[in-house]
Amino acid sequence: MTDPPRLRDLPDGDAWTRQLLRDAPKSSALTPADYARLGARVPQTLASAGVGAAAALPIKALALLGAISLGAAGAVALRQRPPSTATARVVTAPTAHPPVAVAEPTPPSTPPPTPVAPVPAARPDPAATVTPAPIRTIAVRPASQRARTLARSTPPAHTPEAPPEATLAQELQVLDAARAQMRTDPAGAAALLRDATGAQLRDERDALRAESLVRAGRLDEARAVARALTARAPQSPQSARVRSLLGEGP
Amino acid sequence: MTAVSLARPPPASLATPLDAHAVHAAHAGFLWATLQRLGGHPSDLDDLYQEVLLVVHRRREDYDPASPLRPWLFGICLRVVAAWRRRAHRRYETLTDTAPEQAARTPSPEDEAERTRARAVLHAVLDTLDLERRAIFVMYELDELPCEEIAAIVGVPVGTVHSRLFAARKDFQRAAARWQARHPRVTLP
C-alpha cells in the first residue's frame, strides 16, 4: 500500500488546516552548537545516575525519573539476557576525558559486575584489583533485581568520584554555547550555565546566567544570582555588569 | 515481518554494551528531532535530551542488541516526554491557551514571524493529541518522512503506521476545529 497524499496537499481538505501545515516549519535540525552544548552536559547527567543523589540534575528531573517506567512499548526490545561470561567492559568517554577501562577484578567464571555507572571521571583503581580487602561499596540504584543481587556479592572495580571540574577549554565552550542560545532560548542558556562546573570562569558564567534569566523574564532568580555574584566578587567587572543590568538594588 | 528495516545498524561500539556517550555521538540528531516531534517545547529540549540519555544509561542492560535501536530510543523519548508533560501539566495548559493568540497577534509581516505564528497555533492543536499519534503525524505531514521510515523508527509494520496516521489525522482535524471555534478572530494568511 503506497503512502497517502499529505494532508496539506489534499484539495478537498479544510483550507485553514492546509495553510497551517504549509506555514509550519519542519522540526529543527540539530546544529553543531546544539550538539556541543548537549554533549557538554552528558558527563554530569551520567554521573548523577551513579552517585544516586541529586548532584547535577534539577529536582524536577529527579521526580521524573521515579515516574519513568518501562511500558508495553519498551517490552519489545526487552530480553532476559542470560548471565554471560564476564568480559572486560571498555567505557568510551567523550574526547574531553581520557578513556577509562573498567577492568574485571575477578576471573571469568564469576558473574558479571554490577552495572555501576561508568562515570568518565572514575579512574581504575589498581589496588582494587589486587587486594582482597573489603572495598568501599557505593549506594547505586541498579536497573534490575539481578544487578541488586550482584551489588552485594561483587565488589566494584573502582569507586565513582564526583565529576571532574571542567577545564578552561570546556568552560569557554559552555559560555559560547550559552551565548549562542541566549536570544532564542534564554531559559535553556540559564540552565546550561547553572549546571556547568569550573572555577576559572565562574564569574562570567554567573553574569551571563543573570542576563539569561532577565531575558527569560525570571527577574527574582536573576537578582538572586546577581546578589550572590556581587557578594562573592564585588570588584569583578562581572559584578559591575550585573549591577547595571538590574539597576541598583539591595 | 518482511518490511525492510531502514534503521541504520548501530555502530560497532554500540554492539555491547550500550553506551550513552556513543548514543549521543551517533544519534543526537535523531533524538533531537524525535523529542520535537513528540511535542517537547523548545525551552525544555535540552533537559529532555539529558533525561533521555540518563534513561538510556540506566536501562542499557535491557537493550537487546539484536533488535533495532531506533524504536528503543523512540520509546524512551516518548515516555520521557509523557512524564514531563504530566509534571508540567498546568504550564502546558497555560501555553496552549495564551501563547498562540499572542503569537498570532504579532504584527510583523516577515515570513519568519508568520511561520512562528503558524507553529505556535499548530503546536497548540497538536498538544491535544496522543503522543505517539502526534509524533507519527508530525513525521509524515511536516517532516515528510516516508511511512516505511516511520515504521522503522516506531518499530511497527507499515500498515500500522498508515492506520495510526489516519487516526492522527482525525484527531487533528477535530482539535483544529475546536481551536478555531475557541479563537474565532485568529486568522492565518
mmCIF file of C-alpha atoms in Angstrom, chain A:
data_model
loop_
_atom_site.group_PDB
_atom_site.id
_atom_site.type_symbol
_atom_site.label_atom_id
_atom_site.label_comp_id
_atom_site.label_asym_id
_atom_site.label_seq_id
_atom_site.Cartn_x
_atom_site.Cartn_y
_atom_site.Cartn_z
ATOM 1 C CA MET A 1 0.000 0.000 0.000
ATOM 2 C CA THR A 2 1.525 3.274 -1.052
ATOM 3 C CA ASP A 3 1.686 6.286 1.184
ATOM 4 C CA PRO A 4 -1.386 8.528 1.183
ATOM 5 C CA PRO A 5 -1.123 12.098 -0.123
ATOM 6 C CA ARG A 6 -0.073 14.549 2.536
ATOM 7 C CA LEU A 7 -2.821 16.405 4.343
ATOM 8 C CA ARG A 8 -1.706 19.811 3.126
ATOM 9 C CA ASP A 9 -1.858 18.601 -0.465
ATOM 10 C CA LEU A 10 -5.410 17.331 -0.238
ATOM 11 C CA PRO A 11 -7.523 19.652 -2.407
ATOM 12 C CA ASP A 12 -10.788 18.915 -0.627
ATOM 13 C CA GLY A 13 -9.442 19.291 2.894
ATOM 14 C CA ASP A 14 -10.001 22.121 5.334
ATOM 15 C CA ALA A 15 -8.314 25.283 3.996
ATOM 16 C CA TRP A 16 -7.354 26.530 7.425
ATOM 17 C CA THR A 17 -5.667 23.241 8.281
ATOM 18 C CA ARG A 18 -3.904 23.152 4.931
ATOM 19 C CA GLN A 19 -2.496 26.609 5.430
ATOM 20 C CA LEU A 20 -1.441 25.798 8.967
ATOM 21 C CA LEU A 21 0.522 22.774 7.799
ATOM 22 C CA ARG A 22 2.066 24.652 4.893
ATOM 23 C CA ASP A 23 3.214 27.533 7.054
ATOM 24 C CA ALA A 24 4.605 25.477 9.910
ATOM 25 C CA PRO A 25 8.307 24.712 9.702
ATOM 26 C CA LYS A 26 9.774 21.248 9.945
ATOM 27 C CA SER A 27 11.428 20.060 13.132
ATOM 28 C CA SER A 28 14.638 21.991 13.651
ATOM 29 C CA ALA A 29 17.742 20.091 12.806
ATOM 30 C CA LEU A 30 20.449 19.659 15.371
ATOM 31 C CA THR A 31 23.135 22.286 14.863
ATOM 32 C CA PRO A 32 26.795 21.821 15.744
ATOM 33 C CA ALA A 33 26.276 24.300 18.583
ATOM 34 C CA ASP A 34 23.365 22.211 19.864
ATOM 35 C CA TYR A 35 25.444 19.065 19.677
ATOM 36 C CA ALA A 36 28.317 20.636 21.604
ATOM 37 C CA ARG A 37 26.024 22.131 24.209
ATOM 38 C CA LEU A 38 24.210 18.859 24.780
ATOM 39 C CA GLY A 39 27.443 16.889 24.877
ATOM 40 C CA ALA A 40 28.913 19.230 27.459
ATOM 41 C CA ARG A 41 26.213 18.227 29.934
ATOM 42 C CA VAL A 42 26.347 14.483 29.374
ATOM 43 C CA PRO A 43 29.130 13.649 31.857
ATOM 44 C CA GLN A 44 27.258 15.322 34.693
ATOM 45 C CA THR A 45 23.992 13.736 33.654
ATOM 46 C CA LEU A 46 25.501 10.251 33.751
ATOM 47 C CA ALA A 47 27.433 10.954 36.924
ATOM 48 C CA SER A 48 24.205 11.684 38.750
ATOM 49 C CA ALA A 49 22.984 8.192 37.843
ATOM 50 C CA GLY A 50 25.916 6.510 39.562
ATOM 51 C CA VAL A 51 26.049 8.589 42.677
ATOM 52 C CA GLY A 52 22.318 8.381 43.136
ATOM 53 C CA ALA A 53 21.819 11.752 44.746
ATOM 54 C CA ALA A 54 20.857 14.977 43.108
ATOM 55 C CA ALA A 55 24.275 16.237 42.092
ATOM 56 C CA ALA A 56 23.659 17.716 38.671
ATOM 57 C CA LEU A 57 20.046 17.263 37.693
ATOM 58 C CA PRO A 58 17.333 19.703 38.608
ATOM 59 C CA ILE A 59 14.866 18.431 41.174
ATOM 60 C CA LYS A 60 12.027 18.161 38.684
ATOM 61 C CA ALA A 61 14.143 15.838 36.582
ATOM 62 C CA LEU A 62 14.705 13.563 39.543
ATOM 63 C CA ALA A 63 10.988 13.393 40.218
ATOM 64 C CA LEU A 64 10.565 12.397 36.608
ATOM 65 C CA LEU A 65 12.957 9.523 36.963
ATOM 66 C CA GLY A 66 10.690 7.972 39.521
ATOM 67 C CA ALA A 67 7.786 8.266 37.123
ATOM 68 C CA ILE A 68 9.514 6.747 34.155
ATOM 69 C CA SER A 69 8.952 3.039 33.882
ATOM 70 C CA LEU A 70 9.077 0.622 31.015
ATOM 71 C CA GLY A 71 5.719 0.345 29.345
ATOM 72 C CA ALA A 72 4.485 -2.131 26.800
ATOM 73 C CA ALA A 73 6.409 -0.481 24.009
ATOM 74 C CA GLY A 74 9.656 -0.984 25.830
ATOM 75 C CA ALA A 75 8.938 -4.663 26.301
ATOM 76 C CA VAL A 76 9.519 -5.237 22.613
ATOM 77 C CA ALA A 77 13.220 -4.665 22.987
ATOM 78 C CA LEU A 78 13.497 -6.373 26.335
ATOM 79 C CA ARG A 79 15.089 -9.728 26.555
ATOM 80 C CA GLN A 80 16.171 -11.664 29.556
ATOM 81 C CA ARG A 81 19.876 -11.773 28.954
ATOM 82 C CA PRO A 82 21.479 -14.896 30.316
ATOM 83 C CA PRO A 83 24.294 -14.276 32.751
ATOM 84 C CA SER A 84 27.086 -14.203 30.248
ATOM 85 C CA THR A 85 30.720 -14.773 30.815
ATOM 86 C CA ALA A 86 32.237 -11.646 32.174
ATOM 87 C CA THR A 87 34.067 -9.632 29.605
ATOM 88 C CA ALA A 88 36.116 -6.535 30.084
ATOM 89 C CA ARG A 89 33.835 -3.599 29.546
ATOM 90 C CA VAL A 90 35.553 -0.695 27.964
ATOM 91 C CA VAL A 91 33.822 2.558 28.609
ATOM 92 C CA THR A 92 34.332 5.071 25.857
ATOM 93 C CA ALA A 93 34.211 8.538 27.294
ATOM 94 C CA PRO A 94 33.908 11.758 25.297
ATOM 95 C CA THR A 95 37.105 13.118 23.838
ATOM 96 C CA ALA A 96 37.432 15.711 26.558
ATOM 97 C CA HIS A 97 38.121 12.980 29.096
ATOM 98 C CA PRO A 98 40.716 10.260 28.959
ATOM 99 C CA PRO A 99 39.317 6.847 28.020
ATOM 100 C CA VAL A 100 38.529 4.714 31.040
ATOM 101 C CA ALA A 101 38.776 0.974 31.077
ATOM 102 C CA VAL A 102 36.730 -0.755 33.711
ATOM 103 C CA ALA A 103 38.822 -3.804 34.337
ATOM 104 C CA GLU A 104 37.356 -7.004 35.725
ATOM 105 C CA PRO A 105 38.968 -7.833 39.004
ATOM 106 C CA THR A 106 37.692 -11.421 39.033
ATOM 107 C CA PRO A 107 38.217 -14.417 36.753
ATOM 108 C CA PRO A 108 35.632 -15.148 34.024
ATOM 109 C CA SER A 109 33.801 -17.786 35.999
ATOM 110 C CA THR A 110 32.272 -15.233 38.347
ATOM 111 C CA PRO A 111 29.085 -13.371 37.402
ATOM 112 C CA PRO A 112 29.375 -10.011 35.657
ATOM 113 C CA PRO A 113 29.796 -6.997 37.897
ATOM 114 C CA THR A 114 27.120 -4.571 38.961
ATOM 115 C CA PRO A 115 26.395 -2.112 36.179
ATOM 116 C CA VAL A 116 27.790 0.753 38.167
ATOM 117 C CA ALA A 117 27.581 3.958 36.193
ATOM 118 C CA PRO A 118 30.718 4.217 34.082
ATOM 119 C CA VAL A 119 31.484 7.743 35.172
ATOM 120 C CA PRO A 120 34.134 9.219 32.916
ATOM 121 C CA ALA A 121 35.844 10.706 35.914
ATOM 122 C CA ALA A 122 36.446 7.354 37.513
ATOM 123 C CA ARG A 123 39.929 6.041 37.250
ATOM 124 C CA PRO A 124 40.547 2.311 37.501
ATOM 125 C CA ASP A 125 41.991 1.690 40.896
ATOM 126 C CA PRO A 126 44.790 -0.823 40.511
ATOM 127 C CA ALA A 127 44.755 -1.534 44.224
ATOM 128 C CA ALA A 128 41.178 -2.724 43.944
ATOM 129 C CA THR A 129 42.122 -5.424 41.504
ATOM 130 C CA VAL A 130 44.861 -6.760 43.704
ATOM 131 C CA THR A 131 43.735 -6.592 47.306
ATOM 132 C CA PRO A 132 41.055 -8.916 48.575
ATOM 133 C CA ALA A 133 40.341 -6.440 51.379
ATOM 134 C CA PRO A 134 36.795 -5.067 51.562
ATOM 135 C CA ILE A 135 36.302 -2.277 49.083
ATOM 136 C CA ARG A 136 34.013 0.627 49.807
ATOM 137 C CA THR A 137 30.701 -0.013 48.120
ATOM 138 C CA ILE A 138 28.710 2.838 46.682
ATOM 139 C CA ALA A 139 24.994 3.307 47.004
ATOM 140 C CA VAL A 140 23.710 2.785 43.487
ATOM 141 C CA ARG A 141 20.266 2.379 42.048
ATOM 142 C CA PRO A 142 20.594 -0.788 39.982
ATOM 143 C CA ALA A 143 18.414 -1.252 36.958
ATOM 144 C CA SER A 144 17.240 -4.727 37.829
ATOM 145 C CA GLN A 145 16.857 -7.308 40.528
ATOM 146 C CA ARG A 146 19.826 -9.197 39.149
ATOM 147 C CA ALA A 147 22.022 -6.155 39.440
ATOM 148 C CA ARG A 148 20.856 -5.581 43.006
ATOM 149 C CA THR A 149 21.868 -9.093 43.982
ATOM 150 C CA LEU A 150 25.236 -8.693 42.354
ATOM 151 C CA ALA A 151 25.857 -5.422 44.121
ATOM 152 C CA ARG A 152 26.019 -7.247 47.418
ATOM 153 C CA SER A 153 28.251 -10.051 46.284
ATOM 154 C CA THR A 154 30.703 -8.405 43.914
ATOM 155 C CA PRO A 155 32.942 -5.549 44.950
ATOM 156 C CA PRO A 156 33.154 -2.819 42.316
ATOM 157 C CA ALA A 157 36.393 -2.365 40.474
ATOM 158 C CA HIS A 158 36.510 1.332 41.209
ATOM 159 C CA THR A 159 34.744 3.972 43.191
ATOM 160 C CA PRO A 160 32.999 6.617 41.115
ATOM 161 C CA GLU A 161 34.111 10.070 42.138
ATOM 162 C CA ALA A 162 32.405 13.377 41.717
ATOM 163 C CA PRO A 163 32.541 14.688 38.128
ATOM 164 C CA PRO A 164 35.821 16.480 37.454
ATOM 165 C CA GLU A 165 35.952 20.236 37.370
ATOM 166 C CA ALA A 166 35.725 21.450 33.819
ATOM 167 C CA THR A 167 38.880 22.555 32.073
ATOM 168 C CA LEU A 168 39.229 26.116 30.907
ATOM 169 C CA ALA A 169 38.509 24.990 27.355
ATOM 170 C CA GLN A 170 35.304 23.359 28.495
ATOM 171 C CA GLU A 171 34.295 26.449 30.452
ATOM 172 C CA LEU A 172 34.808 28.554 27.355
ATOM 173 C CA GLN A 173 32.775 26.095 25.329
ATOM 174 C CA VAL A 174 29.912 26.364 27.779
ATOM 175 C CA LEU A 175 29.999 30.167 27.616
ATOM 176 C CA ASP A 176 29.973 30.094 23.824
ATOM 177 C CA ALA A 177 27.103 27.644 23.740
ATOM 178 C CA ALA A 178 25.105 29.715 26.210
ATOM 179 C CA ARG A 179 25.683 32.935 24.276
ATOM 180 C CA ALA A 180 24.608 31.236 21.048
ATOM 181 C CA GLN A 181 21.416 30.152 22.732
ATOM 182 C CA MET A 182 20.562 33.293 24.617
ATOM 183 C CA ARG A 183 18.333 35.086 22.195
ATOM 184 C CA THR A 184 16.193 32.141 21.211
ATOM 185 C CA ASP A 185 16.239 30.138 24.412
ATOM 186 C CA PRO A 186 17.345 32.133 27.438
ATOM 187 C CA ALA A 187 15.905 29.627 29.890
ATOM 188 C CA GLY A 188 17.943 26.887 28.313
ATOM 189 C CA ALA A 189 21.044 29.037 28.410
ATOM 190 C CA ALA A 190 20.436 29.744 32.095
ATOM 191 C CA ALA A 191 20.107 26.047 32.830
ATOM 192 C CA LEU A 192 23.291 25.252 30.930
ATOM 193 C CA LEU A 193 25.193 27.885 32.875
ATOM 194 C CA ARG A 194 23.725 26.750 36.164
ATOM 195 C CA ASP A 195 24.827 23.163 35.685
ATOM 196 C CA ALA A 196 28.290 23.874 34.369
ATOM 197 C CA THR A 197 31.346 23.472 36.587
ATOM 198 C CA GLY A 198 34.730 25.099 36.593
ATOM 199 C CA ALA A 199 36.271 27.702 38.847
ATOM 200 C CA GLN A 200 38.104 29.914 36.388
ATOM 201 C CA LEU A 201 35.174 31.448 34.568
ATOM 202 C CA ARG A 202 32.600 31.183 37.280
ATOM 203 C CA ASP A 203 32.003 34.928 37.428
ATOM 204 C CA GLU A 204 31.469 35.123 33.692
ATOM 205 C CA ARG A 205 29.004 32.257 33.913
ATOM 206 C CA ASP A 206 27.054 33.872 36.711
ATOM 207 C CA ALA A 207 26.863 37.205 34.927
ATOM 208 C CA LEU A 208 25.661 35.547 31.749
ATOM 209 C CA ARG A 209 23.227 33.482 33.728
ATOM 210 C CA ALA A 210 21.755 36.576 35.352
ATOM 211 C CA GLU A 211 21.350 38.090 31.910
ATOM 212 C CA SER A 212 19.693 34.927 30.602
ATOM 213 C CA LEU A 213 17.266 34.886 33.488
ATOM 214 C CA VAL A 214 16.350 38.507 32.827
ATOM 215 C CA ARG A 215 15.689 37.662 29.194
ATOM 216 C CA ALA A 216 13.612 34.720 30.298
ATOM 217 C CA GLY A 217 11.555 37.022 32.494
ATOM 218 C CA ARG A 218 12.697 35.399 35.738
ATOM 219 C CA LEU A 219 13.717 38.557 37.489
ATOM 220 C CA ASP A 220 13.718 37.289 41.049
ATOM 221 C CA GLU A 221 16.083 34.488 40.163
ATOM 222 C CA ALA A 222 18.238 36.881 38.160
ATOM 223 C CA ARG A 223 18.551 39.176 41.154
ATOM 224 C CA ALA A 224 19.457 36.260 43.411
ATOM 225 C CA VAL A 225 22.228 35.195 41.067
ATOM 226 C CA ALA A 226 23.437 38.779 40.743
ATOM 227 C CA ARG A 227 23.427 39.255 44.500
ATOM 228 C CA ALA A 228 25.479 36.114 45.056
ATOM 229 C CA LEU A 229 27.937 37.180 42.403
ATOM 230 C CA THR A 230 28.425 40.704 43.744
ATOM 231 C CA ALA A 231 28.799 39.323 47.264
ATOM 232 C CA ARG A 232 31.397 36.815 46.188
ATOM 233 C CA ALA A 233 33.362 39.022 43.810
ATOM 234 C CA PRO A 234 32.487 42.673 44.388
ATOM 235 C CA GLN A 235 35.459 44.030 42.437
ATOM 236 C CA SER A 236 34.979 41.832 39.424
ATOM 237 C CA PRO A 237 33.899 43.515 36.168
ATOM 238 C CA GLN A 238 31.212 40.835 36.001
ATOM 239 C CA SER A 239 29.698 42.216 39.170
ATOM 240 C CA ALA A 240 29.643 45.675 37.644
ATOM 241 C CA ARG A 241 27.916 44.219 34.624
ATOM 242 C CA VAL A 242 25.075 42.677 36.584
ATOM 243 C CA ARG A 243 24.654 45.756 38.734
ATOM 244 C CA SER A 244 23.916 47.823 35.669
ATOM 245 C CA LEU A 245 21.756 45.045 34.256
ATOM 246 C CA LEU A 246 19.437 45.040 37.206
ATOM 247 C CA GLY A 247 19.796 48.585 38.384
ATOM 248 C CA GLU A 248 20.718 49.459 41.937
ATOM 249 C CA GLY A 249 19.220 47.002 44.322
ATOM 250 C CA PRO A 250 19.582 45.824 47.909
#
